[in-house]
Coordinates of C-alpha atoms and ligand atoms in Angstrom, one line a residue:
M1 CA 127.9 101.2 107.8
D2 CA 124.7 99.5 109.3
K3 CA 125.1 96.0 110.6
L4 CA 124.0 93.5 108.1
I5 CA 121.6 91.0 109.4
N6 CA 123.8 88.0 108.8
Q7 CA 126.2 89.7 111.6
G8 CA 123.9 89.4 114.2
T9 CA 123.3 86.4 116.8
A10 CA 120.2 85.1 115.2
W11 CA 121.9 84.3 112.0
A12 CA 125.0 82.6 113.4
A13 CA 122.4 80.4 115.5
L14 CA 120.5 79.7 112.5
K15 CA 123.9 78.5 110.5
K16 CA 124.7 76.3 113.5
H17 CA 121.4 74.9 113.5
Q18 CA 121.2 74.0 110.0
K19 CA 124.3 72.0 110.2
Y20 CA 122.9 70.0 113.1
L21 CA 119.8 69.4 110.9
A22 CA 121.4 68.8 107.5
P23 CA 121.6 65.0 107.7
V24 CA 118.5 64.7 109.0
H25 CA 115.8 63.3 106.5
L26 CA 112.1 64.6 106.9
R27 CA 110.8 61.0 107.1
D28 CA 112.8 60.8 110.3
L29 CA 111.1 63.9 111.6
F30 CA 108.0 62.5 110.9
A31 CA 109.0 59.0 112.4
L32 CA 110.0 61.0 115.7
D33 CA 106.9 62.7 116.0
S34 CA 103.4 61.6 115.6
Q35 CA 102.1 64.9 116.0
R36 CA 104.1 66.7 113.7
F37 CA 101.0 67.6 111.2
E38 CA 99.2 69.0 114.0
R39 CA 102.3 70.9 115.3
F40 CA 103.4 72.4 112.0
S41 CA 99.9 73.4 110.4
I42 CA 97.6 76.5 110.8
E43 CA 94.4 77.5 109.6
T44 CA 93.4 81.0 109.5
C45 CA 91.1 83.4 107.2
G46 CA 89.8 80.3 105.3
L47 CA 93.3 79.2 104.2
F48 CA 95.0 76.0 105.8
L49 CA 98.6 75.6 105.6
D50 CA 100.4 72.4 106.2
Y51 CA 104.1 73.3 106.6
S52 CA 105.1 70.1 108.3
K53 CA 106.9 68.7 105.1
N54 CA 109.7 71.3 105.7
R55 CA 113.0 70.5 107.0
L56 CA 112.2 72.4 110.3
T57 CA 111.5 71.8 114.1
N58 CA 110.3 73.8 116.9
D59 CA 113.8 75.0 117.6
T60 CA 114.0 76.2 113.8
L61 CA 110.8 78.4 114.4
T62 CA 112.2 79.9 117.5
L63 CA 115.5 80.8 115.9
L64 CA 113.7 82.3 112.6
Q65 CA 111.5 84.0 115.2
H66 CA 114.6 85.5 116.7
L67 CA 115.9 86.8 113.3
A68 CA 112.7 88.1 112.6
T69 CA 113.0 90.3 115.8
E70 CA 116.4 91.1 115.1
A71 CA 115.2 92.8 111.7
N72 CA 112.6 94.6 113.5
L73 CA 109.6 92.8 111.6
A74 CA 106.8 93.7 113.7
D75 CA 108.0 97.4 113.6
W76 CA 108.1 97.3 109.9
I77 CA 104.7 95.8 109.6
A78 CA 103.3 98.6 111.7
R79 CA 105.4 101.0 109.6
M80 CA 103.9 99.8 106.2
F81 CA 100.4 100.0 107.7
Q82 CA 100.8 103.4 109.0
G83 CA 101.6 104.9 105.6
E84 CA 105.4 105.7 106.3
K85 CA 107.5 106.2 103.1
I86 CA 109.3 102.6 103.4
N87 CA 109.8 102.8 99.7
N88 CA 112.9 104.8 100.7
T89 CA 114.8 104.7 97.2
E90 CA 111.5 106.4 95.9
R91 CA 110.4 108.3 98.8
R92 CA 107.0 106.8 98.6
A93 CA 104.5 104.9 101.1
A94 CA 103.7 101.3 99.9
L95 CA 100.1 101.4 100.6
H96 CA 98.4 98.6 98.3
I97 CA 96.7 97.8 102.0
A98 CA 94.7 101.1 101.9
L99 CA 93.3 100.1 98.5
R100 CA 91.4 97.2 100.2
N101 CA 91.0 99.1 103.6
R102 CA 87.3 97.9 103.8
S103 CA 86.9 98.8 107.3
N104 CA 87.8 102.7 106.4
C105 CA 90.0 103.8 109.3
P106 CA 91.9 106.5 108.4
I107 CA 95.3 106.1 106.5
S108 CA 97.6 109.1 105.9
V109 CA 100.1 110.1 103.2
D110 CA 101.7 113.5 103.6
G111 CA 99.1 114.3 106.3
K112 CA 96.2 113.7 104.3
D113 CA 93.7 110.5 104.6
V114 CA 94.0 108.7 101.3
M115 CA 90.4 106.9 101.8
Y116 CA 88.4 109.3 100.4
D117 CA 90.3 109.2 96.8
V118 CA 90.4 105.4 97.3
N119 CA 86.6 105.2 97.7
A120 CA 86.0 107.9 95.0
V121 CA 87.8 105.8 92.3
L122 CA 86.0 102.5 93.6
A123 CA 82.6 104.3 93.2
K124 CA 83.6 105.7 89.5
M125 CA 84.7 102.1 88.9
R126 CA 81.4 100.7 89.8
L127 CA 79.5 103.4 87.8
F128 CA 81.5 102.6 84.7
S129 CA 81.6 98.9 85.0
N130 CA 77.9 98.8 85.7
A131 CA 77.0 100.8 82.6
V132 CA 79.1 98.7 80.3
R133 CA 77.9 95.3 81.8
D134 CA 74.2 96.6 81.6
G135 CA 74.8 97.5 78.1
K136 CA 74.3 101.2 78.7
W137 CA 77.7 102.3 77.9
R138 CA 77.5 102.3 74.1
G139 CA 80.1 102.4 71.2
Y140 CA 80.2 105.1 68.5
T141 CA 77.7 103.2 66.5
G142 CA 75.4 102.6 69.4
K143 CA 76.4 99.1 70.2
P144 CA 76.8 97.4 73.6
I145 CA 80.5 96.4 74.5
E146 CA 81.4 92.8 74.2
S147 CA 85.3 93.0 74.1
I148 CA 87.4 94.4 76.8
V149 CA 91.1 94.7 75.8
N150 CA 93.4 95.7 78.3
I151 CA 96.7 97.3 77.0
G152 CA 99.5 97.3 79.7
I153 CA 102.7 95.5 80.8
G154 CA 104.1 94.3 83.9
G155 CA 102.2 95.2 87.1
S156 CA 99.6 96.9 84.7
D157 CA 98.9 93.6 83.1
L158 CA 100.1 90.5 85.2
G159 CA 98.1 90.9 87.9
P160 CA 94.7 91.7 86.4
A161 CA 95.2 89.0 83.7
M162 CA 95.8 86.4 86.6
V163 CA 92.7 87.4 88.6
T164 CA 90.4 87.7 85.3
R165 CA 91.6 84.3 84.3
A166 CA 91.3 82.8 87.6
L167 CA 87.7 84.1 88.3
N168 CA 86.3 83.0 84.9
T169 CA 83.3 81.3 86.1
Y170 CA 82.2 84.9 87.4
H171 CA 82.6 86.4 83.9
H172 CA 79.6 88.3 82.4
P173 CA 78.3 86.1 79.7
R174 CA 78.2 88.9 76.7
L175 CA 82.0 90.1 77.7
Q176 CA 85.1 88.7 76.7
S177 CA 88.4 89.7 77.7
Y178 CA 92.0 90.0 76.1
F179 CA 95.2 91.4 77.6
V180 CA 97.6 92.9 75.2
S181 CA 101.1 93.3 76.7
N182 CA 103.9 92.3 74.1
V183 CA 105.4 95.1 72.1
D184 CA 105.6 92.6 69.2
G185 CA 102.8 93.6 66.8
A186 CA 101.9 90.0 66.7
H187 CA 100.3 90.0 69.9
L188 CA 98.1 93.2 69.2
S189 CA 97.4 92.2 65.7
E190 CA 96.4 88.7 66.7
T191 CA 94.0 90.4 69.2
L192 CA 92.5 93.0 66.8
A193 CA 91.6 90.1 64.3
K194 CA 89.2 88.9 67.0
L195 CA 87.6 92.0 67.4
D196 CA 84.6 94.0 66.2
P197 CA 85.5 97.8 66.4
E198 CA 81.9 98.6 67.3
T199 CA 81.8 96.6 70.3
S200 CA 85.6 96.8 71.5
L201 CA 86.4 98.9 74.5
F202 CA 90.5 99.5 75.1
I203 CA 91.6 100.3 78.4
I204 CA 95.0 101.9 78.4
A205 CA 96.6 100.9 81.6
S206 CA 99.9 102.4 82.7
K207 CA 101.0 104.1 85.9
T208 CA 103.5 106.3 84.2
F209 CA 101.7 106.6 80.7
T210 CA 105.3 106.5 79.2
T211 CA 106.1 102.7 78.7
Q212 CA 107.1 102.2 75.5
E213 CA 105.5 99.0 74.8
T214 CA 102.1 100.4 76.3
M215 CA 102.0 103.5 74.3
L216 CA 103.0 102.2 71.0
N217 CA 100.3 99.3 71.4
A218 CA 97.8 102.4 72.5
R219 CA 98.5 104.4 69.4
S220 CA 98.1 101.2 67.1
A221 CA 94.9 100.5 68.6
R222 CA 93.5 103.9 68.3
Q223 CA 94.6 104.3 64.8
W224 CA 93.0 100.8 64.1
L225 CA 89.8 101.9 65.7
I226 CA 89.5 105.3 64.1
N227 CA 90.5 103.3 60.5
K228 CA 87.7 101.2 61.0
L229 CA 85.0 103.5 62.5
G230 CA 86.2 106.5 60.1
N231 CA 86.0 109.2 62.8
D232 CA 88.2 110.2 65.5
K233 CA 85.5 111.1 67.5
A234 CA 84.9 107.3 68.1
V235 CA 87.8 107.2 70.4
A236 CA 86.1 108.6 73.4
K237 CA 83.5 105.9 73.4
H238 CA 86.0 103.1 72.9
F239 CA 89.1 104.2 75.2
V240 CA 89.5 104.7 78.7
A241 CA 92.7 105.1 80.7
I242 CA 94.2 104.1 84.2
S243 CA 97.1 106.1 85.3
T244 CA 98.6 108.5 88.1
A245 CA 99.6 110.9 85.0
T246 CA 96.5 112.5 84.3
Q247 CA 97.9 115.1 82.4
K248 CA 100.0 112.5 80.0
V249 CA 96.2 110.9 79.5
T250 CA 94.8 114.1 78.5
E251 CA 97.5 114.7 76.0
F252 CA 96.8 111.1 74.6
G253 CA 93.4 112.0 73.8
I254 CA 91.3 110.4 76.4
D255 CA 89.3 113.1 78.4
S256 CA 89.3 113.2 82.2
A257 CA 85.7 111.7 82.3
H258 CA 87.3 108.4 81.2
Q259 CA 90.3 108.5 83.3
F260 CA 90.6 106.3 86.6
E261 CA 93.2 107.5 88.7
F262 CA 95.8 106.0 91.0
W263 CA 98.5 107.0 93.2
D264 CA 102.4 106.8 93.3
W265 CA 102.1 105.1 96.6
V266 CA 100.9 102.1 94.8
G267 CA 103.5 99.8 93.2
G268 CA 103.0 98.4 89.7
R269 CA 103.0 95.0 91.0
Y270 CA 100.7 95.8 93.9
S271 CA 98.2 97.4 91.8
L272 CA 95.7 95.2 90.9
W273 CA 93.5 96.2 93.8
S274 CA 93.3 99.7 92.5
A275 CA 91.7 101.0 89.2
I276 CA 94.3 98.8 87.5
G277 CA 91.8 96.3 88.6
L278 CA 89.1 97.9 86.1
P279 CA 89.4 95.1 83.6
I280 CA 88.5 92.7 86.6
A281 CA 85.5 94.6 87.8
L282 CA 84.3 94.8 84.2
M283 CA 84.3 91.1 84.0
I284 CA 83.3 89.8 87.4
G285 CA 81.3 93.0 88.4
Q286 CA 82.1 95.5 90.9
D287 CA 80.4 93.5 93.9
N288 CA 82.7 90.6 93.3
F289 CA 85.8 92.7 92.7
E290 CA 85.0 94.3 96.1
Q291 CA 84.7 90.7 97.5
L292 CA 88.5 90.2 96.3
L293 CA 89.2 93.5 98.3
D294 CA 87.5 92.2 101.4
G295 CA 89.3 88.7 101.3
A296 CA 92.5 90.8 101.2
H297 CA 91.7 93.2 103.9
E298 CA 91.2 90.0 106.2
L299 CA 94.2 88.7 105.3
D300 CA 95.8 92.1 106.1
K301 CA 94.2 92.2 109.4
H302 CA 95.8 89.0 110.2
F303 CA 99.2 90.0 109.2
E304 CA 99.0 93.2 111.2
T305 CA 97.7 91.6 114.2
A306 CA 98.7 87.9 114.8
P307 CA 101.5 86.8 116.7
L308 CA 104.9 86.2 114.6
L309 CA 104.5 82.3 114.6
K310 CA 100.8 82.3 114.2
N311 CA 101.1 84.5 111.1
L312 CA 100.6 83.0 107.9
P313 CA 102.7 85.4 105.8
V314 CA 105.5 85.5 108.4
L315 CA 105.6 81.8 108.6
M316 CA 106.0 81.1 104.9
G317 CA 108.3 84.3 104.6
L318 CA 110.6 82.9 107.2
I319 CA 110.5 79.3 105.9
D320 CA 111.6 80.7 102.5
V321 CA 114.4 82.8 104.2
W322 CA 115.4 79.4 105.9
Y323 CA 115.8 77.8 102.5
S324 CA 117.4 80.5 100.8
S325 CA 119.8 81.9 103.0
F326 CA 120.7 78.7 105.2
W327 CA 120.3 75.7 102.7
G328 CA 121.3 77.5 99.6
A329 CA 118.2 76.9 97.7
T330 CA 117.9 79.0 94.8
T331 CA 114.8 78.1 93.3
Q332 CA 111.0 77.9 94.4
A333 CA 108.3 76.2 92.5
I334 CA 104.6 77.3 92.7
L335 CA 102.5 74.5 91.8
P336 CA 98.8 75.2 91.8
Y337 CA 96.3 72.3 91.8
D338 CA 93.7 74.5 90.3
Y339 CA 93.6 74.9 86.8
T340 CA 92.0 78.4 87.2
L341 CA 95.3 79.5 88.9
A342 CA 97.2 78.7 85.5
L343 CA 98.6 82.4 85.4
F344 CA 99.6 82.4 89.2
P345 CA 103.2 81.3 88.8
A346 CA 103.8 83.9 86.2
Y347 CA 102.3 86.6 88.6
L348 CA 104.4 85.5 91.3
Q349 CA 107.5 85.8 89.2
Q350 CA 107.1 89.3 89.0
L351 CA 105.9 90.0 92.6
V352 CA 108.6 87.9 94.2
M353 CA 111.7 88.6 91.7
E354 CA 111.1 92.2 91.2
S355 CA 110.5 92.9 94.9
L356 CA 113.3 91.0 96.2
G357 CA 115.6 90.6 93.4
K358 CA 117.9 93.1 94.9
R359 CA 121.6 93.3 95.9
V360 CA 122.0 96.1 98.5
T361 CA 120.2 97.0 101.5
R362 CA 117.8 99.9 102.2
E363 CA 120.9 102.0 103.1
G364 CA 122.6 100.9 99.9
N365 CA 125.4 98.6 101.4
R366 CA 126.0 95.3 99.2
V367 CA 124.5 92.2 100.9
D368 CA 126.8 89.3 101.1
Y369 CA 124.0 86.7 101.2
P370 CA 121.6 85.7 98.5
T371 CA 118.2 87.4 98.2
S372 CA 115.6 86.2 96.0
S373 CA 114.5 82.6 95.0
I374 CA 114.0 82.0 91.2
I375 CA 110.1 81.4 91.1
W376 CA 108.8 79.1 88.6
G377 CA 106.1 76.7 88.0
A378 CA 102.9 75.3 86.3
P379 CA 99.7 73.8 87.2
G380 CA 100.3 70.7 89.2
N381 CA 99.2 67.9 87.2
N382 CA 100.7 69.2 83.9
G383 CA 103.9 69.6 85.7
Q384 CA 104.0 66.1 86.8
H385 CA 104.4 65.0 83.3
A386 CA 107.2 67.5 82.7
F387 CA 109.4 69.0 85.2
Y388 CA 108.7 67.1 88.4
Q389 CA 111.5 64.6 87.2
L390 CA 113.9 66.9 88.5
L391 CA 112.1 67.7 91.8
H392 CA 112.0 63.6 92.5
Q393 CA 115.7 62.6 91.1
G394 CA 117.5 65.8 90.1
T395 CA 120.4 67.4 92.1
H396 CA 118.6 70.7 93.3
L397 CA 116.9 71.4 96.6
V398 CA 113.5 72.9 95.2
P399 CA 111.1 74.1 97.9
A400 CA 107.7 74.0 96.6
D401 CA 104.1 75.4 97.5
F402 CA 101.3 73.2 96.5
I403 CA 98.1 75.4 96.3
I404 CA 94.9 73.3 96.2
A405 CA 91.4 74.1 96.0
L406 CA 89.2 71.6 97.7
D407 CA 86.1 72.2 95.5
S408 CA 86.2 72.7 91.9
Q409 CA 84.6 75.4 89.8
H410 CA 82.6 72.6 87.7
D411 CA 80.5 69.7 88.1
L412 CA 82.5 66.9 86.2
P413 CA 82.4 63.8 88.3
G414 CA 85.7 62.2 89.1
H415 CA 87.8 65.1 88.5
Q416 CA 88.4 66.8 91.7
E417 CA 89.5 63.5 93.3
A418 CA 91.9 63.0 90.4
V419 CA 93.4 66.4 91.3
L420 CA 93.5 65.9 95.1
S421 CA 94.7 62.6 95.1
N422 CA 97.5 63.7 92.6
A423 CA 98.7 66.7 94.8
L424 CA 98.8 64.6 98.1
A425 CA 100.7 61.8 96.2
Q426 CA 103.3 64.3 95.2
T427 CA 104.0 65.9 98.3
H428 CA 104.0 62.4 100.1
A429 CA 106.5 61.1 97.6
L430 CA 108.7 64.2 97.4
M431 CA 109.1 64.1 101.0
M432 CA 109.4 60.3 101.6
G433 CA 111.5 59.3 98.5
R434 CA 112.1 55.7 98.3
N435 CA 115.4 54.3 99.6
I436 CA 117.7 51.5 98.4
E437 CA 115.9 48.7 100.4
E438 CA 112.3 49.8 99.6
T439 CA 113.3 49.9 95.8
R440 CA 115.1 46.4 95.9
A441 CA 112.0 45.0 97.7
E442 CA 109.7 46.5 95.1
L443 CA 111.7 45.1 92.3
E444 CA 112.1 41.7 93.9
I445 CA 107.9 41.6 93.6
L446 CA 108.1 42.9 90.1
K447 CA 110.8 40.5 89.2
S448 CA 108.9 37.5 90.4
T449 CA 105.5 38.4 88.5
S450 CA 107.2 39.2 85.3
L451 CA 109.4 35.9 85.4
Q452 CA 106.1 34.1 86.1
K453 CA 104.8 35.9 82.6
G454 CA 107.8 34.8 81.2
E455 CA 109.3 38.3 80.8
I456 CA 112.8 39.1 80.9
G457 CA 113.0 42.6 82.6
K458 CA 116.1 45.0 83.6
F459 CA 116.2 44.5 87.1
D460 CA 119.8 45.5 87.8
K461 CA 119.2 49.1 87.5
L462 CA 118.7 49.7 91.1
P463 CA 120.2 53.2 91.7
H464 CA 117.9 54.7 88.7
R465 CA 115.0 53.8 90.6
V466 CA 115.9 55.3 94.0
F467 CA 114.4 58.5 94.9
P468 CA 116.1 60.6 97.8
G469 CA 112.9 62.4 99.1
N470 CA 113.6 65.1 101.6
Q471 CA 112.3 67.6 98.9
P472 CA 110.3 70.2 101.2
T473 CA 107.0 71.5 100.5
N474 CA 104.0 73.4 101.9
T475 CA 100.6 72.6 101.1
L476 CA 98.1 75.1 101.0
L477 CA 94.4 74.5 101.2
Y478 CA 91.3 76.6 100.4
K479 CA 87.8 75.4 99.8
K480 CA 86.6 77.1 96.4
L481 CA 88.6 80.0 94.6
T482 CA 86.0 82.7 95.2
P483 CA 86.9 86.3 94.6
A484 CA 87.5 86.7 98.5
V485 CA 89.7 83.5 98.6
L486 CA 91.7 84.8 95.9
G487 CA 92.3 88.1 97.5
K488 CA 93.6 86.1 100.6
L489 CA 95.9 84.3 98.5
I490 CA 97.4 87.2 96.6
A491 CA 97.7 89.4 100.1
L492 CA 99.3 86.4 101.6
Y493 CA 102.1 86.3 99.1
E494 CA 102.4 90.0 98.9
H495 CA 102.9 90.0 102.6
K496 CA 104.9 87.1 102.5
V497 CA 107.5 89.0 100.1
F498 CA 107.6 92.0 102.8
V499 CA 108.5 89.7 105.4
Q500 CA 111.6 88.2 103.4
S501 CA 112.6 91.5 102.3
V502 CA 112.4 92.9 105.9
C503 CA 114.7 90.0 107.0
W504 CA 117.2 90.7 104.3
G505 CA 117.1 94.4 105.1
I506 CA 116.1 95.2 101.5
N507 CA 113.3 97.6 99.7
P508 CA 111.0 95.4 98.0
F509 CA 109.3 98.2 96.4
D510 CA 111.3 99.6 93.9
Q511 CA 112.5 98.1 90.4
W512 CA 115.6 99.9 89.1
G513 CA 116.4 96.9 87.0
V514 CA 112.8 97.7 85.3
E515 CA 113.6 101.3 84.9
L516 CA 117.1 100.3 83.4
G517 CA 115.3 98.2 80.7
K518 CA 112.7 101.3 79.9
Q519 CA 115.8 103.6 79.6
V520 CA 118.1 101.5 77.3
A521 CA 115.2 100.8 75.0
S522 CA 114.4 104.3 74.6
I523 CA 118.0 105.1 73.5
L524 CA 118.3 102.4 71.1
L525 CA 115.0 102.7 69.2
P526 CA 116.0 106.0 67.3
T527 CA 119.1 104.6 66.0
L528 CA 117.0 101.6 64.5
Q529 CA 114.5 104.3 63.2
T530 CA 117.3 106.4 61.1
D531 CA 118.1 105.6 57.6
Q532 CA 122.0 106.0 58.4
E533 CA 123.4 102.7 57.8
K534 CA 126.3 102.5 60.0
T535 CA 126.1 103.1 63.8
A536 CA 129.9 103.1 64.6
H537 CA 129.8 106.5 66.0
L538 CA 127.5 105.3 69.0
G539 CA 128.8 104.4 72.5
Y540 CA 127.9 100.7 72.5
D541 CA 130.0 97.8 72.7
S542 CA 131.3 96.1 69.6
S543 CA 128.7 93.3 69.9
T544 CA 126.0 95.4 70.0
K545 CA 127.0 97.9 67.1
G546 CA 127.8 94.8 65.1
L547 CA 124.3 93.3 65.8
L548 CA 122.7 97.0 65.2
N549 CA 124.8 97.1 61.8
Y550 CA 123.7 93.7 60.7
I551 CA 119.9 94.5 61.4
K552 CA 120.3 97.6 59.8
I553 CA 121.8 96.6 56.7
Y554 CA 119.5 93.5 56.5
R555 CA 116.4 96.0 56.7
S556 CA 117.8 98.5 54.1
R557 CA 117.8 95.9 51.5
Ligands
G6Q601 C1 106.0 96.9 88.5 C2 107.0 97.4 87.7 C3 106.8 97.2 86.3 C4 105.6 98.1 85.8 C5 105.4 97.9 84.2 C6 104.5 99.0 83.7 O1 106.1 97.0 89.8 O2 107.2 98.9 88.2 O3 106.3 96.0 85.9 O4 104.3 98.0 86.2 O5 107.0 98.5 83.7 O6 104.8 100.2 83.8 P1 103.4 101.3 83.8 O7 102.3 100.9 84.3 O8 104.3 102.7 84.1 O9 103.4 101.4 82.0

């Protein structure tokens, strides 16, 4: 059995170091070092990261660097960029970086340079998106397209939906986008109710073209279109597909001219840079889509070449490892103070938890340390009036990323200052807290003014008004959320996840849990579809059998 990372010397040293740092409050670290902000902040690729409000010192970083070195991080980064089959359980490369390899240097998989195919698909996307946007691509009855409906789920939905939402100020004025993912017919039917079949374009996005939810939604949408337009020939003008399974797409009835290909070396949750990004390109134009790729490429270059402790994804990844593996943090909050990033936390939930929610190493050995944090979050100001209470006074250690745009996408006076001041006030308060003496002093002032006004306040509730502080945060700033900046931001988190996976020795590019869900759903569905009332013969547990029978009896009435 290969040695687990926690049996190495760096892990032991970090454990010892954590014990030393555990009683130290963040406010003490700031008091001890007037240069702390300068020391623990970094600006690169147009992103500024202040990581000074974390429970760390120079020694922590040195030890984390040792951990990264013991895990051969630099080697693994090189292996990913060289197209090695680092997704060992699926025997695939993980080459999302090739999809945005704007310098076009050759990248080989099985001896073949993939850049030719990557560029050919980008060119096909350009032709198609231009035709739709310019109104040259017409629907079956001759009208230009007005609604773009992406049907896909998981990696074939969350990334494009998040980016399309984030870049809504770049949308084509005639076009409206919809993302249908849920197999509950409510999602599709609510969407169809808003559509004019003559002006709607459906994109069926599925890497495998077998996913139950997507295929059912696709078939229902096709039937709806045929019913509305009265001819199945209409499908050719209103349906395109994005998949690695071109044969299955043809069998579905979409001809090869309307298929956009990608490849098995692109993981679902890493695929928004591929043809899966077609709904983005349609909404914001191929030039802007390629700026998203340019931004990601700039971050890729940084990740590939910068020294470990000057490397943004490495720093953020190591800080996460520090909290998960040494401080027992089980969750991480993602708090964008940029409303256009409303879907970013949901997108990151998949990226992080599907990649790092693993319990065995690459070699299949059981790990005996926690891996992925549980990711959650919401746009900042809304969260302040909801769950921040737990961050301020609850019992959990919750490291949080504050993601902040300096410039807004609008020109309403006064709003951006409110956003910025709220964000900074929160990270300050979360770090400092308010100790008992400060609380008492504040209450004394309050008491005297209230008594002067003749009010009788409840001034004895001192412990309820104390805030422990010491909650760690990263503050990530950028000027404005352009396509290029968004590309950098996403690439930053993708690589941060990779750094964590290397430290923990796990494969971040497979998802056997998702596969299990697909497998069990396809086995159970036929039993619900049969008329047979009882399902006693099936090999399910008594609870599942009982529920199946309950549902079948109810539905048969
Ligand atoms: C992503 C996962 C998963 C996948 C969906 C949809 O990394 O593999 O979320 O994207 O299950 O799969 P298809 O694209 O094959 O329909």
